[in-house]
PDB file of C-alpha atoms in Angstrom:
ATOM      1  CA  UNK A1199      36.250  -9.595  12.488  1.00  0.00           C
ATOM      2  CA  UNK A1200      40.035 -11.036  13.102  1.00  0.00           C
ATOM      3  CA  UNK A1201      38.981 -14.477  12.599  1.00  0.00           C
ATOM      4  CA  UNK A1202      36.379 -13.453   9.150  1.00  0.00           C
ATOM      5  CA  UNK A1203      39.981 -11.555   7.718  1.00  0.00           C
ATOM      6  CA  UNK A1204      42.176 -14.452   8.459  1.00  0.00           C
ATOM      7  CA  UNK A1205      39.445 -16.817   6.746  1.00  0.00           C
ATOM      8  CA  UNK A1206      39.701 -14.549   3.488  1.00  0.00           C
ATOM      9  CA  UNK A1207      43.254 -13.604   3.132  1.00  0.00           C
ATOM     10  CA  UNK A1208      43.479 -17.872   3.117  1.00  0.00           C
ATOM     11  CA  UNK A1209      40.740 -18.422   1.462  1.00  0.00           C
ATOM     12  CA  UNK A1210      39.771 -15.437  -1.104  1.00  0.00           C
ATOM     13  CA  UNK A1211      37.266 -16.712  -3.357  1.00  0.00           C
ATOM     14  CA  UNK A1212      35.209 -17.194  -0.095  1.00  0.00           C
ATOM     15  CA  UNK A1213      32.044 -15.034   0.309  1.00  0.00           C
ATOM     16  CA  UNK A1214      31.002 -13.973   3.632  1.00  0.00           C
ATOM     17  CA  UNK A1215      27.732 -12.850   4.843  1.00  0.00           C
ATOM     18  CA  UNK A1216      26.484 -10.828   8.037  1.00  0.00           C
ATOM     19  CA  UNK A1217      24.281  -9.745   9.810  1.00  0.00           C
ATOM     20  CA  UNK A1218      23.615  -6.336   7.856  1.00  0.00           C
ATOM     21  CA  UNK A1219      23.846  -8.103   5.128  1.00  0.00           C
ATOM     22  CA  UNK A1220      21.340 -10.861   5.820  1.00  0.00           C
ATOM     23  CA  UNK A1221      18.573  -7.746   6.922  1.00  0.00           C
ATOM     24  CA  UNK A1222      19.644  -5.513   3.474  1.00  0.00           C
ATOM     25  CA  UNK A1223      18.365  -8.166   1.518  1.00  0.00           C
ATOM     26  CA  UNK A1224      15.110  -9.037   3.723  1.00  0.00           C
ATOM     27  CA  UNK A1225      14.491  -5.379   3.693  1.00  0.00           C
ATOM     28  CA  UNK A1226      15.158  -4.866  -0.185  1.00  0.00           C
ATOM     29  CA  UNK A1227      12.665  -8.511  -0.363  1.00  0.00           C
ATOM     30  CA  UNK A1228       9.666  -6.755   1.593  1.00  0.00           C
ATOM     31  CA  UNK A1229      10.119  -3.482  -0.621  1.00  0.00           C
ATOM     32  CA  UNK A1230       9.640  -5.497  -3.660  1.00  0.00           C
ATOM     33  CA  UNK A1231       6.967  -6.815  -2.612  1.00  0.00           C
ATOM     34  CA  UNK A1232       5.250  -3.731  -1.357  1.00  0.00           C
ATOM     35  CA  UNK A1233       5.827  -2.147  -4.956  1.00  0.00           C
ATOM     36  CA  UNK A1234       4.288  -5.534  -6.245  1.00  0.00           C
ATOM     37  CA  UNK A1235       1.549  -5.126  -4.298  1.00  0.00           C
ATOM     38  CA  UNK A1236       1.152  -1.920  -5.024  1.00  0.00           C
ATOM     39  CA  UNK A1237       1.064  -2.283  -8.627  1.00  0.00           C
ATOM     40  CA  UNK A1238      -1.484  -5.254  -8.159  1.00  0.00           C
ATOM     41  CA  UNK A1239      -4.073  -2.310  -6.045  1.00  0.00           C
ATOM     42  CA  UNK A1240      -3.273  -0.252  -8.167  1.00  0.00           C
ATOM     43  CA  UNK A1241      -4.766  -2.402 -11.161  1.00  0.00           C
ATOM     44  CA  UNK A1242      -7.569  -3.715  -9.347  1.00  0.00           C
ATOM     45  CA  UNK A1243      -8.674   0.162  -8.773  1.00  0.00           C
ATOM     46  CA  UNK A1244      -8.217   1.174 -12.393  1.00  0.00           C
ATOM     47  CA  UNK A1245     -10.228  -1.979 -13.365  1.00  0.00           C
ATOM     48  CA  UNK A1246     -12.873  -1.195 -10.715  1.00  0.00           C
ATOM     49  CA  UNK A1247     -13.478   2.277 -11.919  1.00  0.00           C
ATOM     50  CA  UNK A1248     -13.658   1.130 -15.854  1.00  0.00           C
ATOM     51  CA  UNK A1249     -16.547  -1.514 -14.269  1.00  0.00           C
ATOM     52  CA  UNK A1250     -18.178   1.210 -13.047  1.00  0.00           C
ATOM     53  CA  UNK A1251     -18.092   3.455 -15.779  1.00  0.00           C
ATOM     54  CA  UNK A1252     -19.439   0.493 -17.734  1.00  0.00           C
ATOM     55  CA  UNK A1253     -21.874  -0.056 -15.419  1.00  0.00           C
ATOM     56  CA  UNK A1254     -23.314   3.616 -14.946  1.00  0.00           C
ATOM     57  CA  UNK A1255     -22.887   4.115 -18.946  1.00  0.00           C
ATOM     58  CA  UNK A1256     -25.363   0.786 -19.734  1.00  0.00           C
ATOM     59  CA  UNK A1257     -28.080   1.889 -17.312  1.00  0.00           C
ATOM     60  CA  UNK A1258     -28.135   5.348 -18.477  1.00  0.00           C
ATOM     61  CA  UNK A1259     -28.680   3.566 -22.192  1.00  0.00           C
ATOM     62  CA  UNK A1260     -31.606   1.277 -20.833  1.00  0.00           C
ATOM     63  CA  UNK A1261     -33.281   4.483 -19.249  1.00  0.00           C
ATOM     64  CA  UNK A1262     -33.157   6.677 -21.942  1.00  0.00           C
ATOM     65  CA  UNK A1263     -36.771   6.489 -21.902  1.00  0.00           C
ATOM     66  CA  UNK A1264     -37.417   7.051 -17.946  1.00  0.00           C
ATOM     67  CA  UNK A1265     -35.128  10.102 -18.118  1.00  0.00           C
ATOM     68  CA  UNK A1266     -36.854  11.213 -21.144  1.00  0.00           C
ATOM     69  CA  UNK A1267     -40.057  10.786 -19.303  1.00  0.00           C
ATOM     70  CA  UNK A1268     -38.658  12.407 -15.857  1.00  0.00           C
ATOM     71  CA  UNK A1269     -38.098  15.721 -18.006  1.00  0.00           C
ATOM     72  CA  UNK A1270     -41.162  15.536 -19.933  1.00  0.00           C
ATOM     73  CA  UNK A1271     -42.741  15.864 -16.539  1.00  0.00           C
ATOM     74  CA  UNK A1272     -40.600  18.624 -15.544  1.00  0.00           C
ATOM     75  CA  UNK A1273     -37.534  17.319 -13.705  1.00  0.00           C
ATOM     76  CA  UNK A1274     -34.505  19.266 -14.684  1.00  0.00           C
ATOM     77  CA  UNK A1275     -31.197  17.874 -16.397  1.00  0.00           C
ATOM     78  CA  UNK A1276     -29.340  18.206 -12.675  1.00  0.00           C
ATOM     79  CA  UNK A1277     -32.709  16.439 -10.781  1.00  0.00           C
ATOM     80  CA  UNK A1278     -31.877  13.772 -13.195  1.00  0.00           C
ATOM     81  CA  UNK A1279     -28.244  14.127 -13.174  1.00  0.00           C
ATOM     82  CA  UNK A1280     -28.978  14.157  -9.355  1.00  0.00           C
ATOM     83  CA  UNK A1281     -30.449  11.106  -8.624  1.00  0.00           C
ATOM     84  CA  UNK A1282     -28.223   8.839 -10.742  1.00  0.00           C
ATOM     85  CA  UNK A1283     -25.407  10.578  -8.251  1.00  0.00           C
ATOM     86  CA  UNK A1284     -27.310   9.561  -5.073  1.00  0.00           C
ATOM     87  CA  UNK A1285     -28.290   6.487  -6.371  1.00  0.00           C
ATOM     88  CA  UNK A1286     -24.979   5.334  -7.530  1.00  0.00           C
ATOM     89  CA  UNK A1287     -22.965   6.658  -4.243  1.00  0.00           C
ATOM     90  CA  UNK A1288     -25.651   4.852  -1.988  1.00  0.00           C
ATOM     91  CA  UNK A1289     -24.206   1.738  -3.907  1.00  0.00           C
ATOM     92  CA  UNK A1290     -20.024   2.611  -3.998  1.00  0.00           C
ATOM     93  CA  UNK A1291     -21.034   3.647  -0.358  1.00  0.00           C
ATOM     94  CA  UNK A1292     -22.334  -0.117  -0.184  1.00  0.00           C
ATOM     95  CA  UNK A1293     -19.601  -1.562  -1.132  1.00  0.00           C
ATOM     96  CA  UNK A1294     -16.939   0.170   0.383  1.00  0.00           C
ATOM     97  CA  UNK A1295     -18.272  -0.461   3.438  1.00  0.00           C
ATOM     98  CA  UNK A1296     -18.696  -4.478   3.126  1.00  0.00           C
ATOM     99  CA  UNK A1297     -15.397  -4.569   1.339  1.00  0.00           C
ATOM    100  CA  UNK A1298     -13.757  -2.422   4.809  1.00  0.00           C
ATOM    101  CA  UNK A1299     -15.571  -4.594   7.302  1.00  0.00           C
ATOM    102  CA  UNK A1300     -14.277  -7.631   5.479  1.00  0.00           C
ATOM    103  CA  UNK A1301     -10.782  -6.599   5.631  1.00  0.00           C
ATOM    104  CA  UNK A1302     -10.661  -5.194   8.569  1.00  0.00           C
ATOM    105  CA  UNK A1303     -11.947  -8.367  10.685  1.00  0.00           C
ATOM    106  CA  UNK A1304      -9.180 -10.206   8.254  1.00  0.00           C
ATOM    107  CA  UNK A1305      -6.838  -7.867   9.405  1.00  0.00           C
ATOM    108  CA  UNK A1306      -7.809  -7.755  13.107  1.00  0.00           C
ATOM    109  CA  UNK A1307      -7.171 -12.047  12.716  1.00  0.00           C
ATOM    110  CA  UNK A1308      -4.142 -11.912  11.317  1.00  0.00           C
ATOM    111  CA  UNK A1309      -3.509  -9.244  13.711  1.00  0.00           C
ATOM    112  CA  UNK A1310      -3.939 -11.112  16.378  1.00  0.00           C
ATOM    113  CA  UNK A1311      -3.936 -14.923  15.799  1.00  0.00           C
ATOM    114  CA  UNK A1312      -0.947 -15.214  13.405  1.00  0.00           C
ATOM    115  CA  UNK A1313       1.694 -12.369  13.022  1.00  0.00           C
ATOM    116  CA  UNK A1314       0.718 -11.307  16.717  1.00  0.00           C
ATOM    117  CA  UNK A1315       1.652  -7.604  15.204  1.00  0.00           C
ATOM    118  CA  UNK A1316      -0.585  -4.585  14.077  1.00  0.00           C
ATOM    119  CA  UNK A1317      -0.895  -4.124  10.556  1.00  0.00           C
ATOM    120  CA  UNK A1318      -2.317  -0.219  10.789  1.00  0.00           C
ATOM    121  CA  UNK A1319      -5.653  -0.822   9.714  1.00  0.00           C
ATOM    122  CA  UNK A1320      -7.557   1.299  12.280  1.00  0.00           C
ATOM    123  CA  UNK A1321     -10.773   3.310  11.852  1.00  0.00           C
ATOM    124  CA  UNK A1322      -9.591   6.227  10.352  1.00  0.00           C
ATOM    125  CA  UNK A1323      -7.882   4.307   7.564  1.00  0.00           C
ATOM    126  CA  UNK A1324     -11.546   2.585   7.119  1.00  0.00           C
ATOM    127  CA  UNK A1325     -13.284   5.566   7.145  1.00  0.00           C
ATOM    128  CA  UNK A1326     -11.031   7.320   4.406  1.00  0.00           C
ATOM    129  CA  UNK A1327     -11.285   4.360   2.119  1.00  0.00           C
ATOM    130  CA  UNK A1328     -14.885   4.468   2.229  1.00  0.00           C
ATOM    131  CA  UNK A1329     -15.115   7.845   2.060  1.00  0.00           C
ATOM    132  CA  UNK A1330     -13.128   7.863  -1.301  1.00  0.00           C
ATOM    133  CA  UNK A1331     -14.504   4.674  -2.476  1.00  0.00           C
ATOM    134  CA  UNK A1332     -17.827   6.748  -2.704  1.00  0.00           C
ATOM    135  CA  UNK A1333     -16.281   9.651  -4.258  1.00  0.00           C
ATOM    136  CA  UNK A1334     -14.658   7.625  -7.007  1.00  0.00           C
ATOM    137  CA  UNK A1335     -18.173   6.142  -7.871  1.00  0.00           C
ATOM    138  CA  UNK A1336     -19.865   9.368  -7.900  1.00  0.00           C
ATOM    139  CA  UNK A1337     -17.325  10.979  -9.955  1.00  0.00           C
ATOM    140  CA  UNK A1338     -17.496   8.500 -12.393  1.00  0.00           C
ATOM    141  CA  UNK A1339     -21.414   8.443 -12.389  1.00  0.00           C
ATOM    142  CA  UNK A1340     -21.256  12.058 -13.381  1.00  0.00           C
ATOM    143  CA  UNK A1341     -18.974  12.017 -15.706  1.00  0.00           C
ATOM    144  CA  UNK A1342     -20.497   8.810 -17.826  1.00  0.00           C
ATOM    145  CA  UNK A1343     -24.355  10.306 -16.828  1.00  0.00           C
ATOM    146  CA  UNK A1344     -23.453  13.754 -17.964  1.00  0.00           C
ATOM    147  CA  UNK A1345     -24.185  13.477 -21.613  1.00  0.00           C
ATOM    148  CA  UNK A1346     -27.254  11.272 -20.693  1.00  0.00           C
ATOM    149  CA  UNK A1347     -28.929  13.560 -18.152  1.00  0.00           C
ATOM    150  CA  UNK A1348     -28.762  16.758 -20.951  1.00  0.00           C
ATOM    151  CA  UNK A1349     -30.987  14.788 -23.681  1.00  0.00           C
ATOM    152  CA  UNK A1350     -33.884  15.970 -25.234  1.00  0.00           C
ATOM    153  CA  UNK A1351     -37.630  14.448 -24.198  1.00  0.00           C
ATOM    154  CA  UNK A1352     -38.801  14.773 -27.350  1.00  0.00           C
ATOM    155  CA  UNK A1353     -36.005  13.255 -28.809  1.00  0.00           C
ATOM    156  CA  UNK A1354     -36.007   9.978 -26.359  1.00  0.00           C
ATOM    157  CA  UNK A1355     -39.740   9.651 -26.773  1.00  0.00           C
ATOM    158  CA  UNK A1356     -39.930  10.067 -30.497  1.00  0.00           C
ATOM    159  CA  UNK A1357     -38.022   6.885 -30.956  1.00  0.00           C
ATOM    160  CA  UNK A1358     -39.202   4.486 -28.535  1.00  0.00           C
TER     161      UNK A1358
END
């Protein structure tokens, strides 16, 4: 610290860096790029429920006609309602679960093979994101299959 004063009372338009400084700005780097990152999942997610919700709202145009047919025979609004749930959490339940695997055995090489460091993706972490992976697509399902489930047979079969 003697020596660093002497340098600046000769010197003064010298800058000096330490130690505490040098790990501020690594520390104020990695939080950038956590909040970037963020932002970018964040995106991705919003995107990845509109696809869904495109998705669920197409196929409940092209079977107008089944459902209409399903209620004709007697299946009620939530049987319908029901099965497009079932159907399209068997298939966000699909995907969450290939998408997990995937990044977990990325994680568990990274983990081990290049930053030699865990990352804190365990099984409980897997399980969640799964878990609400599923409830995301079922959520959606209902809300873009509600309208679709409570039409009239008559209606559906009149015109096609």
């Amino acid at each position: 610290d003697q020596v660093l004063r002497s340098i600046k009372t000769q010197v003064p338009a010298i800058q000096t860096f330490g130690v505490v400084d040098l790990v501020i700005a690594i520390n104020t780097l990695l939080n950038n790029l956590i909040i970037l990152l963020t932002a970018i999942a964040s995106l991705a997610m919003v995107a990845g429920v509109i696809i869904i919700a495109n998705a669920v709202g197409l196929a409940m145009l092209e079977r107008r006609r089944e459902i209409g047919i399903l209620k004709s025979v007697g299946y009620t609004s939530g049987n319908v309602l029901g099965g497009v749930l079932v159907e399209n959490g068997l298939i966000g339940f699909g995907g969450s679960l290939v998408a997990m695997l995937i990044v977990t055995l990325a994680n568990y090489i990274l983990d081990v093979y290049v930053f030699k460091l865990n990352l804190g993706v365990g099984p409980t972490l897997s399980i969640g994101v799964v878990a609400a992976t599923t409830l995301v697509c079922m959520l959606v399902a209902a809300l873009v299959a509600y309208s679709a489930a409570r039409v009239r047979p008559l209606e559906v079969l009149r015109y096609e």
